[in-house]
Short mmCIF file of C-alpha atoms and ligand atoms in Angstrom, two decimals:
data_model
loop_
_atom_site.label_atom_id
_atom_site.label_comp_id
_atom_site.label_asym_id
_atom_site.label_seq_id
_atom_site.Cartn_x
_atom_site.Cartn_y
_atom_site.Cartn_z
CA UNK A 29 -22.87 -17.52 27.29
CA UNK A 30 -22.69 -20.98 26.83
CA UNK A 31 -20.42 -20.42 23.43
CA UNK A 32 -18.12 -18.53 25.37
CA UNK A 33 -14.46 -19.95 24.28
CA UNK A 34 -13.10 -18.81 27.68
CA UNK A 35 -10.68 -16.65 25.35
CA UNK A 36 -10.45 -14.42 22.30
CA UNK A 37 -10.86 -15.89 18.93
CA UNK A 38 -8.66 -14.10 16.45
CA UNK A 39 -10.52 -14.04 12.87
CA UNK A 40 -7.93 -12.43 10.26
CA UNK A 41 -9.47 -10.94 7.82
CA UNK A 42 -6.19 -9.23 5.80
CA UNK A 43 -6.71 -11.55 2.78
CA UNK A 44 -10.30 -10.18 2.59
CA UNK A 45 -11.01 -6.81 3.68
CA UNK A 46 -7.39 -5.78 3.97
CA UNK A 47 -7.03 -6.61 0.39
CA UNK A 48 -9.89 -4.16 -0.22
CA UNK A 49 -7.30 -1.28 0.53
CA UNK A 50 -6.85 0.35 -2.83
CA UNK A 51 -3.43 -0.94 -4.17
CA UNK A 52 -3.19 -3.76 -2.06
CA UNK A 53 -4.55 -6.63 -4.39
CA UNK A 54 -2.19 -9.59 -3.80
CA UNK A 55 -1.82 -12.45 -6.48
CA UNK A 56 -2.46 -16.11 -5.64
CA UNK A 57 1.00 -16.81 -4.58
CA UNK A 58 1.35 -13.85 -2.47
CA UNK A 59 -2.35 -14.89 -0.88
CA UNK A 60 -1.03 -18.36 -0.06
CA UNK A 61 2.21 -17.03 1.31
CA UNK A 62 0.48 -14.95 3.65
CA UNK A 63 -2.29 -17.43 4.69
CA UNK A 64 0.90 -19.77 5.41
CA UNK A 65 2.27 -17.17 7.72
CA UNK A 66 -1.08 -16.55 9.30
CA UNK A 67 -1.51 -20.12 10.42
CA UNK A 68 1.91 -20.02 11.89
CA UNK A 69 1.08 -17.36 13.90
CA UNK A 70 -2.01 -19.25 15.17
CA UNK A 71 -5.17 -17.15 14.03
CA UNK A 72 -8.04 -19.42 14.62
CA UNK A 73 -9.95 -18.50 11.44
CA UNK A 74 -8.60 -17.09 8.19
CA UNK A 75 -11.07 -15.19 5.96
CA UNK A 76 -9.67 -15.96 2.34
CA UNK A 77 -11.59 -13.84 0.31
CA UNK A 78 -14.72 -13.22 -1.43
CA UNK A 79 -14.98 -15.99 -3.65
CA UNK A 80 -18.04 -14.74 -5.94
CA UNK A 81 -15.68 -11.56 -6.74
CA UNK A 82 -14.02 -13.10 -9.92
CA UNK A 83 -12.50 -16.22 -10.78
CA UNK A 84 -9.14 -15.17 -9.30
CA UNK A 85 -10.75 -14.64 -6.12
CA UNK A 86 -12.39 -18.13 -6.09
CA UNK A 87 -9.32 -20.09 -7.14
CA UNK A 88 -7.25 -18.10 -4.24
CA UNK A 89 -9.71 -19.20 -1.64
CA UNK A 90 -9.97 -22.75 -3.04
CA UNK A 91 -6.00 -23.21 -3.27
CA UNK A 92 -5.93 -21.60 0.65
CA UNK A 93 -8.54 -24.03 1.71
CA UNK A 94 -6.67 -27.03 -0.01
CA UNK A 95 -3.27 -26.05 1.25
CA UNK A 96 -3.57 -24.08 4.80
CA UNK A 97 -6.77 -25.47 6.37
CA UNK A 98 -5.42 -28.48 7.90
CA UNK A 99 -7.51 -30.56 11.00
CA UNK A 100 -5.80 -28.45 13.25
CA UNK A 101 -4.99 -25.39 11.34
CA UNK A 102 -7.32 -22.58 11.04
CA UNK A 103 -11.02 -22.41 9.92
CA UNK A 104 -11.01 -21.38 6.37
CA UNK A 105 -13.70 -18.71 5.73
CA UNK A 106 -15.22 -16.98 2.73
CA UNK A 107 -17.62 -14.02 2.31
CA UNK A 108 -20.74 -14.03 0.45
CA UNK A 109 -23.57 -11.56 0.16
CA UNK A 110 -26.97 -12.61 1.26
CA UNK A 111 -27.63 -14.07 -1.98
CA UNK A 112 -27.76 -17.99 -3.13
CA UNK A 113 -25.24 -17.26 -6.09
CA UNK A 114 -22.74 -15.94 -3.42
CA UNK A 115 -23.04 -18.55 -0.95
CA UNK A 116 -22.84 -21.48 -3.44
CA UNK A 117 -19.79 -20.05 -4.92
CA UNK A 118 -18.23 -19.72 -1.35
CA UNK A 119 -19.43 -23.09 -0.43
CA UNK A 120 -17.65 -24.63 -3.28
CA UNK A 121 -14.30 -22.44 -2.83
CA UNK A 122 -13.83 -23.43 0.75
CA UNK A 123 -14.66 -27.26 0.18
CA UNK A 124 -11.31 -28.51 0.43
CA UNK A 125 -10.85 -27.30 3.94
CA UNK A 126 -11.73 -29.79 6.61
CA UNK A 127 -12.74 -27.12 9.08
CA UNK A 128 -14.65 -24.05 7.03
CA UNK A 129 -16.95 -21.27 7.62
CA UNK A 130 -19.57 -19.29 5.14
CA UNK A 131 -19.75 -15.64 6.13
CA UNK A 132 -23.00 -14.08 4.72
CA UNK A 133 -23.82 -10.38 5.48
CA UNK A 134 -26.41 -7.86 4.66
CA UNK A 135 -26.95 -4.49 5.71
CA UNK A 136 -28.99 -3.59 8.66
CA UNK A 137 -28.93 0.02 9.10
CA UNK A 138 -31.44 2.18 7.73
CA UNK A 139 -29.43 4.35 5.70
CA UNK A 140 -27.68 1.10 3.82
CA UNK A 141 -31.42 0.06 3.29
CA UNK A 142 -32.70 3.38 1.89
CA UNK A 143 -29.69 4.08 -0.27
CA UNK A 144 -28.04 1.02 -1.21
CA UNK A 145 -30.13 -1.96 -0.77
CA UNK A 146 -33.29 -0.36 -1.67
CA UNK A 147 -34.90 -2.65 0.68
CA UNK A 148 -37.35 -2.12 3.69
CA UNK A 149 -36.56 -3.73 7.42
CA UNK A 150 -39.17 -6.59 6.55
CA UNK A 151 -37.28 -7.40 3.27
CA UNK A 152 -34.30 -7.94 5.13
CA UNK A 153 -36.13 -10.02 8.21
CA UNK A 154 -37.21 -12.33 5.08
CA UNK A 155 -33.89 -12.51 3.35
CA UNK A 156 -31.82 -13.41 6.82
CA UNK A 157 -33.27 -16.70 7.53
CA UNK A 158 -33.40 -17.96 4.07
CA UNK A 159 -30.06 -17.18 3.24
CA UNK A 160 -28.64 -18.21 6.81
CA UNK A 161 -30.45 -21.81 6.26
CA UNK A 162 -29.13 -21.86 2.90
CA UNK A 163 -25.85 -21.32 4.07
CA UNK A 164 -26.37 -23.52 6.70
CA UNK A 165 -27.38 -26.57 3.94
CA UNK A 166 -23.98 -26.32 2.78
CA UNK A 167 -21.80 -25.79 5.77
CA UNK A 168 -22.10 -26.30 9.41
CA UNK A 169 -20.43 -23.52 10.07
CA UNK A 170 -21.91 -20.38 9.46
CA UNK A 171 -21.15 -16.42 10.44
CA UNK A 172 -23.45 -14.15 10.05
CA UNK A 173 -22.81 -10.18 9.61
CA UNK A 174 -25.23 -7.18 10.21
CA UNK A 175 -23.31 -5.03 7.96
CA UNK A 176 -23.35 -1.31 9.43
CA UNK A 177 -24.71 -2.65 12.75
CA UNK A 178 -23.23 0.04 14.68
CA UNK A 179 -25.49 2.89 13.01
CA UNK A 180 -28.32 0.24 13.00
CA UNK A 181 -31.47 0.74 15.09
CA UNK A 182 -30.93 -1.64 18.40
CA UNK A 183 -34.27 -3.00 18.48
CA UNK A 184 -33.97 -4.26 14.80
CA UNK A 185 -30.64 -5.42 14.94
CA UNK A 186 -31.92 -7.67 18.19
CA UNK A 187 -34.82 -9.10 15.82
CA UNK A 188 -32.33 -9.80 12.97
CA UNK A 189 -29.96 -11.66 15.01
CA UNK A 190 -32.34 -13.93 16.72
CA UNK A 191 -33.56 -14.84 13.38
CA UNK A 192 -30.05 -15.43 12.04
CA UNK A 193 -29.23 -17.50 15.19
CA UNK A 194 -32.55 -19.48 14.67
CA UNK A 195 -31.69 -20.42 11.27
CA UNK A 196 -28.20 -21.69 12.33
CA UNK A 197 -25.82 -19.02 12.35
CA UNK A 198 -23.12 -20.07 15.13
CA UNK A 199 -21.20 -16.60 15.16
CA UNK A 200 -23.15 -13.06 15.04
CA UNK A 201 -20.64 -10.24 13.84
CA UNK A 202 -21.44 -6.88 14.75
CA UNK A 203 -19.88 -4.38 12.31
CA UNK A 204 -18.85 -0.69 12.84
CA UNK A 205 -18.49 -0.71 8.94
CA UNK A 206 -17.78 3.19 8.71
CA UNK A 207 -15.80 3.57 11.84
CA UNK A 208 -18.31 5.87 13.61
CA UNK A 209 -18.89 4.45 17.18
CA UNK A 210 -16.97 5.51 20.23
CA UNK A 211 -15.47 2.84 23.03
CA UNK A 212 -18.68 3.41 25.33
CA UNK A 213 -21.06 3.11 22.87
CA UNK A 214 -19.97 0.22 21.24
CA UNK A 215 -19.53 -1.56 24.77
CA UNK A 216 -23.46 -0.91 24.99
CA UNK A 217 -24.58 -2.24 22.02
CA UNK A 218 -22.72 -5.62 22.57
CA UNK A 219 -24.11 -5.49 26.06
CA UNK A 220 -27.49 -5.06 24.87
CA UNK A 221 -27.22 -7.52 22.15
CA UNK A 222 -26.07 -10.16 25.28
CA UNK A 223 -29.33 -9.01 27.23
CA UNK A 224 -31.66 -8.51 24.50
CA UNK A 225 -31.46 -11.31 22.01
CA UNK A 226 -32.91 -14.68 23.90
CA UNK A 227 -30.86 -16.95 21.87
CA UNK A 228 -27.46 -15.24 21.78
CA UNK A 229 -25.95 -18.05 24.16
CA UNK A 230 -26.12 -20.34 21.11
CA UNK A 231 -23.85 -18.36 19.22
CA UNK A 232 -20.30 -16.60 19.46
CA UNK A 233 -20.41 -12.79 19.43
CA UNK A 234 -17.83 -11.23 16.84
CA UNK A 235 -17.07 -7.42 16.34
CA UNK A 236 -15.76 -6.10 12.79
CA UNK A 237 -14.55 -2.16 12.94
CA UNK A 238 -13.01 0.38 10.82
CA UNK A 239 -10.52 2.93 12.07
CA UNK A 240 -12.03 6.11 10.55
CA UNK A 241 -11.76 8.03 13.95
CA UNK A 242 -8.84 5.87 14.83
CA UNK A 243 -10.77 4.11 17.67
CA UNK A 244 -11.26 0.51 16.41
CA UNK A 245 -8.93 -1.20 18.69
CA UNK A 246 -10.38 0.78 21.59
CA UNK A 247 -14.14 0.04 20.54
CA UNK A 248 -12.97 -3.76 20.20
CA UNK A 249 -11.41 -3.96 23.78
CA UNK A 250 -14.86 -2.21 25.13
CA UNK A 251 -16.67 -5.04 23.37
CA UNK A 252 -14.44 -7.98 24.87
CA UNK A 253 -15.47 -6.30 28.29
CA UNK A 254 -18.95 -6.85 27.24
CA UNK A 255 -18.79 -10.36 26.34
CA UNK A 256 -17.40 -10.09 22.37
CA UNK A 257 -15.11 -13.54 21.87
CA UNK A 258 -14.09 -13.10 18.11
CA UNK A 259 -12.40 -9.98 16.91
CA UNK A 260 -12.15 -9.40 13.36
CA UNK A 261 -8.85 -8.09 12.44
CA UNK A 262 -6.08 -7.55 9.78
CA UNK A 263 -2.32 -7.52 10.08
CA UNK A 264 -1.03 -3.75 10.16
CA UNK A 265 -4.55 -2.70 10.50
CA UNK A 266 -4.56 -2.52 6.57
CA UNK A 267 -8.51 -2.47 5.14
CA UNK A 268 -10.91 -0.41 3.47
CA UNK A 269 -10.26 3.56 3.97
CA UNK A 270 -8.52 3.99 7.43
CA UNK A 271 -8.30 0.34 7.66
CA UNK A 272 -9.62 -2.15 10.36
CA UNK A 273 -8.62 -2.82 13.78
CA UNK A 274 -5.02 -4.15 13.94
CA UNK A 275 -4.56 -7.67 14.75
CA UNK A 276 -1.15 -7.13 16.58
CA UNK A 277 -2.57 -4.17 18.87
CA UNK A 278 -5.24 -6.39 20.00
CA UNK A 279 -3.41 -9.28 20.73
CA UNK A 280 -0.67 -7.25 22.30
CA UNK A 281 -3.04 -5.20 24.53
CA UNK A 282 -4.88 -8.49 25.76
CA UNK A 283 -1.32 -9.89 26.47
CA UNK A 284 0.45 -7.32 28.55
CA UNK A 285 -2.97 -6.34 29.91
CA UNK A 286 -4.08 -9.69 30.75
CA UNK A 287 -4.54 -8.90 34.67
CA UNK A 288 -6.81 -5.94 33.76
CA UNK A 289 -9.02 -8.26 31.30
CA UNK A 290 -8.95 -11.54 33.04
CA UNK A 291 -11.93 -10.77 35.56
CA UNK A 292 -13.89 -9.98 32.09
CA UNK A 293 -13.21 -13.79 31.09
CA UNK A 294 -14.35 -14.71 34.51
CA UNK A 295 -10.93 -15.82 35.18
CA UNK A 296 -8.77 -14.91 38.61
CA UNK A 297 -6.68 -11.63 37.85
CA UNK A 298 -3.42 -13.60 38.09
CA UNK A 299 -4.35 -16.28 35.71
CA UNK A 300 -1.53 -16.82 33.41
CA UNK A 301 -3.52 -18.73 30.38
CA UNK A 302 -3.11 -16.46 27.43
CA UNK A 303 -6.58 -14.62 26.22
CA UNK A 304 -5.81 -15.53 22.65
CA UNK A 305 -3.94 -18.33 20.79
CA UNK A 306 -1.57 -16.23 18.66
CA UNK A 307 2.30 -16.88 18.87
CA UNK A 308 3.27 -13.52 19.58
CA UNK A 309 6.85 -14.10 18.33
CA UNK A 310 5.30 -14.51 14.91
CA UNK A 311 4.10 -10.93 15.10
CA UNK A 312 7.03 -9.11 13.34
CA UNK A 313 7.56 -11.54 10.73
CA UNK A 314 3.90 -11.40 9.49
CA UNK A 315 3.54 -7.78 9.68
CA UNK A 316 6.75 -7.66 7.49
CA UNK A 317 5.48 -10.20 4.87
CA UNK A 318 2.13 -8.43 4.57
CA UNK A 319 3.72 -5.19 4.56
CA UNK A 320 6.32 -6.27 1.76
CA UNK A 321 3.56 -8.12 -0.33
CA UNK A 322 0.75 -5.66 -0.24
CA UNK A 323 3.09 -2.43 -0.55
CA UNK A 324 1.13 -0.93 2.29
CA UNK A 325 4.11 0.77 4.18
CA UNK A 326 3.63 0.67 7.93
CA UNK A 327 4.19 4.09 9.39
CA UNK A 328 7.42 4.45 11.81
CA UNK A 329 5.16 5.19 14.86
CA UNK A 330 2.59 2.47 14.39
CA UNK A 331 2.07 0.66 17.81
CA UNK A 332 3.80 -2.89 18.11
CA UNK A 333 5.05 -3.18 14.49
CA UNK A 334 6.43 0.36 13.41
CA UNK A 335 10.25 1.07 13.35
CA UNK A 336 10.23 3.50 16.16
CA UNK A 337 7.75 1.46 18.26
CA UNK A 338 10.56 0.00 20.32
CA UNK A 339 13.25 3.00 21.23
CA UNK A 340 16.36 0.91 21.66
CA UNK A 341 15.60 -1.13 18.38
CA UNK A 342 15.03 2.13 16.50
CA UNK A 343 18.52 3.46 18.21
CA UNK A 344 17.74 5.76 20.44
CA UNK A 345 19.29 4.67 23.56
CA UNK A 346 17.67 6.44 26.51
CA UNK A 347 19.73 6.23 29.76
CA UNK A 348 16.56 5.08 31.51
CA UNK A 349 15.91 2.18 29.03
CA UNK A 350 19.90 1.00 29.18
CA UNK A 351 19.58 0.77 33.10
CA UNK A 352 16.05 -0.69 33.10
CA UNK A 353 13.87 -1.51 29.98
CA UNK A 354 11.04 -1.11 32.36
CA UNK A 355 11.45 2.53 32.50
CA UNK A 356 10.06 3.16 28.98
CA UNK A 357 8.96 0.05 27.72
CA UNK A 358 5.73 -2.42 28.53
CA UNK A 359 6.74 -5.08 25.74
CA UNK A 360 10.15 -7.12 25.68
CA UNK A 361 10.79 -6.82 21.71
CA UNK A 362 11.18 -10.70 21.74
CA UNK A 363 7.81 -11.10 22.68
CA UNK A 364 6.90 -10.20 19.09
CA UNK A 365 9.99 -11.86 17.45
CA UNK A 366 11.95 -8.64 16.89
CA UNK A 367 15.43 -9.22 16.64
CA UNK A 368 18.26 -7.15 15.51
CA UNK A 369 18.39 -7.02 11.67
CA UNK A 370 20.79 -9.61 12.05
CA UNK A 371 23.59 -10.87 9.54
CA UNK A 372 22.24 -14.08 8.30
CA UNK A 373 24.03 -14.99 5.00
CA UNK A 374 27.18 -13.98 3.34
CA UNK A 375 28.99 -14.53 -0.20
CA UNK A 376 29.51 -17.63 0.36
CA UNK A 377 26.13 -19.07 1.51
CA UNK A 378 24.56 -21.88 -0.66
CA UNK A 379 21.07 -22.31 -2.09
CA UNK A 380 19.96 -24.31 0.78
CA UNK A 381 21.10 -21.96 3.49
CA UNK A 382 19.01 -19.07 1.27
CA UNK A 383 16.11 -21.46 0.96
CA UNK A 384 16.07 -22.38 4.75
CA UNK A 385 15.98 -18.47 5.82
CA UNK A 386 13.41 -17.81 3.32
CA UNK A 387 11.26 -20.35 4.86
CA UNK A 388 11.53 -18.95 8.18
CA UNK A 389 10.77 -15.61 7.15
CA UNK A 390 7.51 -16.97 5.56
CA UNK A 391 8.53 -17.27 1.73
CA UNK A 392 7.79 -20.95 0.66
CA UNK A 393 9.01 -20.61 -3.29
CA UNK A 394 8.47 -22.56 -5.92
CA UNK A 395 11.56 -24.18 -7.62
CA UNK A 396 11.63 -21.50 -10.09
CA UNK A 397 11.21 -18.31 -7.84
CA UNK A 398 13.99 -20.01 -5.75
CA UNK A 399 16.34 -20.12 -8.67
CA UNK A 400 15.52 -16.70 -9.29
CA UNK A 401 16.00 -15.29 -5.98
CA UNK A 402 18.99 -17.39 -5.40
CA UNK A 403 20.61 -15.32 -8.25
CA UNK A 404 19.55 -12.37 -7.28
CA UNK A 405 21.24 -13.03 -3.57
CA UNK A 406 24.56 -13.71 -5.42
CA UNK A 407 24.40 -10.74 -7.61
CA UNK A 408 23.55 -8.55 -4.20
CA UNK A 409 26.32 -10.51 -2.76
CA UNK A 410 28.69 -9.34 -5.10
CA UNK A 411 27.79 -5.76 -4.36
CA UNK A 412 27.06 -5.79 -0.61
CA UNK A 413 29.25 -7.47 2.09
CA UNK A 414 26.28 -8.26 4.47
CA UNK A 415 23.01 -9.48 3.42
CA UNK A 416 20.38 -9.18 6.37
CA UNK A 417 16.72 -10.82 6.61
CA UNK A 418 15.48 -7.36 5.32
CA UNK A 419 17.97 -7.66 1.91
CA UNK A 420 16.49 -10.76 1.64
CA UNK A 421 12.61 -9.98 2.15
CA UNK A 422 13.13 -7.23 -0.16
CA UNK A 423 14.78 -9.56 -2.95
CA UNK A 424 11.77 -12.33 -2.95
CA UNK A 425 8.78 -9.66 -2.25
CA UNK A 426 9.86 -7.25 -4.92
CA UNK A 427 11.34 -9.21 -7.61
CA UNK A 428 10.12 -12.74 -7.55
CA UNK A 429 6.25 -12.83 -6.89
CA UNK A 430 5.52 -10.89 -9.53
CA UNK A 431 2.52 -11.28 -11.54
CA UNK A 432 2.94 -12.49 -15.37
CA UNK A 433 5.10 -9.68 -16.85
CA UNK A 434 3.67 -7.68 -19.96
CA UNK A 435 6.96 -5.67 -20.02
CA UNK A 436 10.36 -6.49 -18.63
CA UNK A 437 13.48 -4.17 -17.96
CA UNK A 438 16.28 -4.86 -19.96
CA UNK A 439 18.50 -1.83 -19.66
CA UNK A 440 18.82 1.22 -17.71
CA UNK A 441 21.52 3.95 -18.41
CA UNK A 442 21.12 7.66 -16.76
CA UNK A 443 23.42 10.68 -16.86
CA UNK A 444 22.75 13.30 -14.72
CA UNK A 445 24.97 15.69 -12.25
CA UNK A 446 25.28 19.39 -11.72
CA UNK A 447 26.17 20.50 -15.29
CA UNK A 448 24.16 17.68 -16.77
CA UNK A 449 20.28 17.79 -18.06
CA UNK A 450 19.24 14.24 -16.58
CA UNK A 451 18.89 11.87 -19.68
CA UNK A 452 17.94 8.30 -19.28
CA UNK A 453 18.18 5.45 -22.02
CA UNK A 454 15.72 2.57 -21.30
CA UNK A 455 15.26 -0.79 -23.25
CA UNK A 456 12.28 -2.76 -22.43
CA UNK A 457 11.01 -6.16 -23.82
CA UNK A 458 7.57 -6.89 -24.46
CA UNK A 459 5.36 -10.08 -24.03
CA UNK A 460 7.15 -11.46 -27.67
CA UNK A 461 10.20 -10.57 -26.38
CA UNK A 462 10.65 -7.72 -28.73
CA UNK A 463 13.03 -5.18 -27.32
CA UNK A 464 12.30 -1.36 -27.43
CA UNK A 465 14.78 1.52 -26.68
CA UNK A 466 14.40 5.44 -25.99
CA UNK A 467 15.87 8.39 -24.46
CA UNK A 468 14.21 10.83 -22.42
CA UNK A 469 15.00 14.06 -20.50
CA UNK A 470 13.66 14.51 -17.07
CA UNK A 471 13.67 16.91 -13.98
CA UNK A 472 15.83 14.63 -12.41
CA UNK A 473 16.99 10.88 -13.00
CA UNK A 474 14.03 9.21 -11.79
CA UNK A 475 11.49 11.42 -13.66
CA UNK A 476 14.03 10.78 -17.05
CA UNK A 477 13.30 6.85 -16.45
CA UNK A 478 9.56 6.94 -15.71
CA UNK A 479 8.94 9.16 -18.87
CA UNK A 480 10.96 6.98 -21.10
CA UNK A 481 9.00 3.77 -19.52
CA UNK A 482 5.76 5.83 -20.18
CA UNK A 483 6.47 6.28 -23.82
CA UNK A 484 7.79 3.01 -24.34
CA UNK A 485 5.01 1.21 -22.72
CA UNK A 486 2.18 3.76 -24.20
CA UNK A 487 0.03 2.66 -21.17
CA UNK A 488 -1.65 5.71 -20.05
CA UNK A 489 -1.43 5.96 -15.88
CA UNK A 490 -1.22 8.67 -13.57
CA UNK A 491 1.91 8.18 -10.71
CA UNK A 492 0.42 9.00 -7.44
CA UNK A 493 3.06 7.99 -5.11
CA UNK A 494 6.55 7.76 -5.22
CA UNK A 495 8.73 6.82 -2.16
CA UNK A 496 12.22 5.48 -1.76
CA UNK A 497 13.71 4.23 1.59
CA UNK A 498 16.75 2.35 2.59
CA UNK A 499 16.25 -1.32 3.60
CA UNK A 500 19.22 -1.45 6.15
CA UNK A 501 21.71 0.85 7.58
CA UNK A 502 25.04 1.79 5.73
CA UNK A 503 25.93 3.27 2.38
CA UNK A 504 25.87 0.19 0.53
CA UNK A 505 22.35 -0.62 1.70
CA UNK A 506 19.44 -1.68 -0.55
CA UNK A 507 17.34 1.32 -1.66
CA UNK A 508 13.51 0.43 -1.71
CA UNK A 509 11.26 2.22 -4.19
CA UNK A 510 7.67 1.94 -4.01
CA UNK A 511 5.39 3.34 -6.97
CA UNK A 512 1.54 3.63 -7.24
CA UNK A 513 -0.23 4.22 -10.23
CA UNK A 514 -3.78 4.73 -11.07
CA UNK A 515 -5.80 4.13 -14.19
CA UNK A 516 -9.72 4.30 -14.36
CA UNK A 517 -10.03 4.30 -10.36
CA UNK A 518 -7.86 1.23 -10.44
CA UNK A 519 -4.83 1.50 -8.20
CA UNK A 520 -1.53 -0.87 -8.49
CA UNK A 521 1.73 -0.88 -6.46
CA UNK A 522 4.91 -1.91 -7.47
CA UNK A 523 8.23 -2.51 -5.55
CA UNK A 524 11.76 -3.02 -5.91
CA UNK A 525 15.02 -2.79 -4.22
CA UNK A 526 18.32 -2.30 -5.45
CA UNK A 527 21.64 -0.69 -4.60
CA UNK A 528 21.32 1.81 -7.28
CA UNK A 529 17.86 3.64 -6.37
CA UNK A 530 17.32 4.60 -9.96
CA UNK A 531 17.26 1.19 -11.31
CA UNK A 532 15.18 0.20 -8.60
CA UNK A 533 12.61 3.06 -9.47
CA UNK A 534 12.43 1.79 -13.01
CA UNK A 535 11.63 -2.02 -11.88
CA UNK A 536 9.19 -0.49 -9.29
CA UNK A 537 7.58 1.32 -11.89
CA UNK A 538 7.59 -1.90 -14.54
CA UNK A 539 5.80 -4.08 -11.68
CA UNK A 540 3.28 -1.38 -10.76
CA UNK A 541 2.60 -1.23 -14.40
CA UNK A 542 2.35 -5.39 -15.13
CA UNK A 543 0.21 -5.37 -12.11
CA UNK A 544 -2.25 -2.60 -13.54
CA UNK A 545 -2.44 -4.33 -16.94
CA UNK A 546 -3.46 -7.67 -14.99
CA UNK A 547 -5.88 -5.95 -12.80
CA UNK A 548 -7.51 -4.55 -15.82
CA UNK A 549 -8.20 -8.03 -17.31
CA UNK A 550 -10.09 -8.97 -14.12
CA UNK A 551 -13.42 -7.47 -13.70
CA UNK A 552 -14.05 -8.04 -9.79
CA UNK A 553 -17.20 -7.35 -7.76
CA UNK A 554 -16.82 -5.68 -4.58
CA UNK A 555 -18.35 -7.38 -1.69
CA UNK A 556 -20.13 -4.36 0.10
CA UNK A 557 -20.44 -1.66 -2.99
CA UNK A 558 -21.75 -3.83 -5.57
CA UNK A 559 -25.35 -4.97 -4.65
CA UNK A 560 -26.82 -8.34 -5.53
CA UNK A 561 -28.68 -8.30 -8.92
CA UNK A 562 -32.05 -9.70 -9.64
CA UNK A 563 -32.77 -12.07 -6.97
CA UNK A 564 -30.21 -14.61 -5.68
O1 KIV B 630 -16.83 -3.68 7.10
C1 KIV B 630 -18.21 -4.56 6.87
O2 KIV B 630 -18.86 -4.19 7.51
C2 KIV B 630 -17.66 -5.66 6.31
C3 KIV B 630 -18.73 -6.80 6.38
C4 KIV B 630 -18.89 -7.47 4.97
C5 KIV B 630 -18.32 -7.94 7.37
O3 KIV B 630 -16.59 -5.67 5.81
ZN1 ZN B 631 -15.13 -4.36 7.17
#
């Protein structure tokens, strides 16, 4: 392959496919913080969003293109359906970046053609060259994806790919859109494309895949063995339905098993050259940032970034591990930047120390947000002796980067216990600063607070998730509450952390509600479920 970069390119789609996870929607400030951290992590390409979806999505992609994509930084990419309006909007949004890419796509499987697009294969063969040419007239770097490629007729796929490359696509992406394929089948598909598409060496072959059968990472690794050189993945594997292939798992598989993979890159088995450009020490930080800002909790047993992934970090000191780590561990936790939850700051720490630590954790705050975070830090330091990185992350992600608030909590007071019916008195302020107070009874203190908030805000919604966990160990630890609310098919999540879990629950509820209200205002187009209207 002439276009083989000699290593794997990491194409991160956390901000596009990852953000399509129900309830994971991010505001501009949060997207920017994640994009900066992805650049520090060393991803090659950031898919920053789908600019045609809404003005908010357009603005976010444009801002990321302006602030994150430098000459030596990642390529900033935007997604566009195979439509002139989408492609034009994408080109405008990414224009501030010195290195930019338009990623356009159309479905190629018969099931998508018949039931979603209502188009024939011939229609697709006409649209593809026209749209890729158009994209190429607006950007030198064009990627083309055959949506649902894994369920498409390979012969038809070869024709579409051939045409996309002749029209100017420099990257051809093969998605397993519904997470249906198995590793050997996917490997064969990639091999077939490499064999049967005569101009394939003019493009980088990429893969994209969902985890519906839990096979996404395995499928990708088989694709790499058969010539795929770009992997589209997300931090913590978030994304539509069961998510996407997880970046950290792919990168660490290629890192830990380099000797196994080297020959597939035509390298000597012992070659020490890394197979990706990722700075692995940034993995833990990036995982936490994405989890904190999206509210997508990482399962404890998740590979690489789960709390139990490193036995000794989670306090399970096996005799064998103590004697020699390699007995039970294949990765040194330092490789992914996992340090002990070290005590970073205390009561006497100043504003600049807090700012420096936050920057190191990936949070580059505005002056106003920093003031807010510092005030909360001081308040927490009065109640809790040791402030850890996790505490700081909780303070910032759950209290500071919030959407414009329609409602604010002013007071939460609860009485409960063995001989009392849980009763909450709650005061909130509305957008005009007017205060409203009510009292409610509940089955428990949290239920009483949520009932009071529902009656005060008069915003219909269904509470679909409520979880509490402690941020760090110890009796004085912050309790972190995540709440998910649903209304008319829209899901929003809210988080908060406080030494008082009932107060955290009230704040998390209000955060989720403020997000839900702000989502209602945006009418957003889904890149895959909403089809292009009329022509182009
Ligand atoms: O899953 C998929 O097919 C996608 C495409 C838009 C690349 O996300
Ligand atoms: Zn996808």
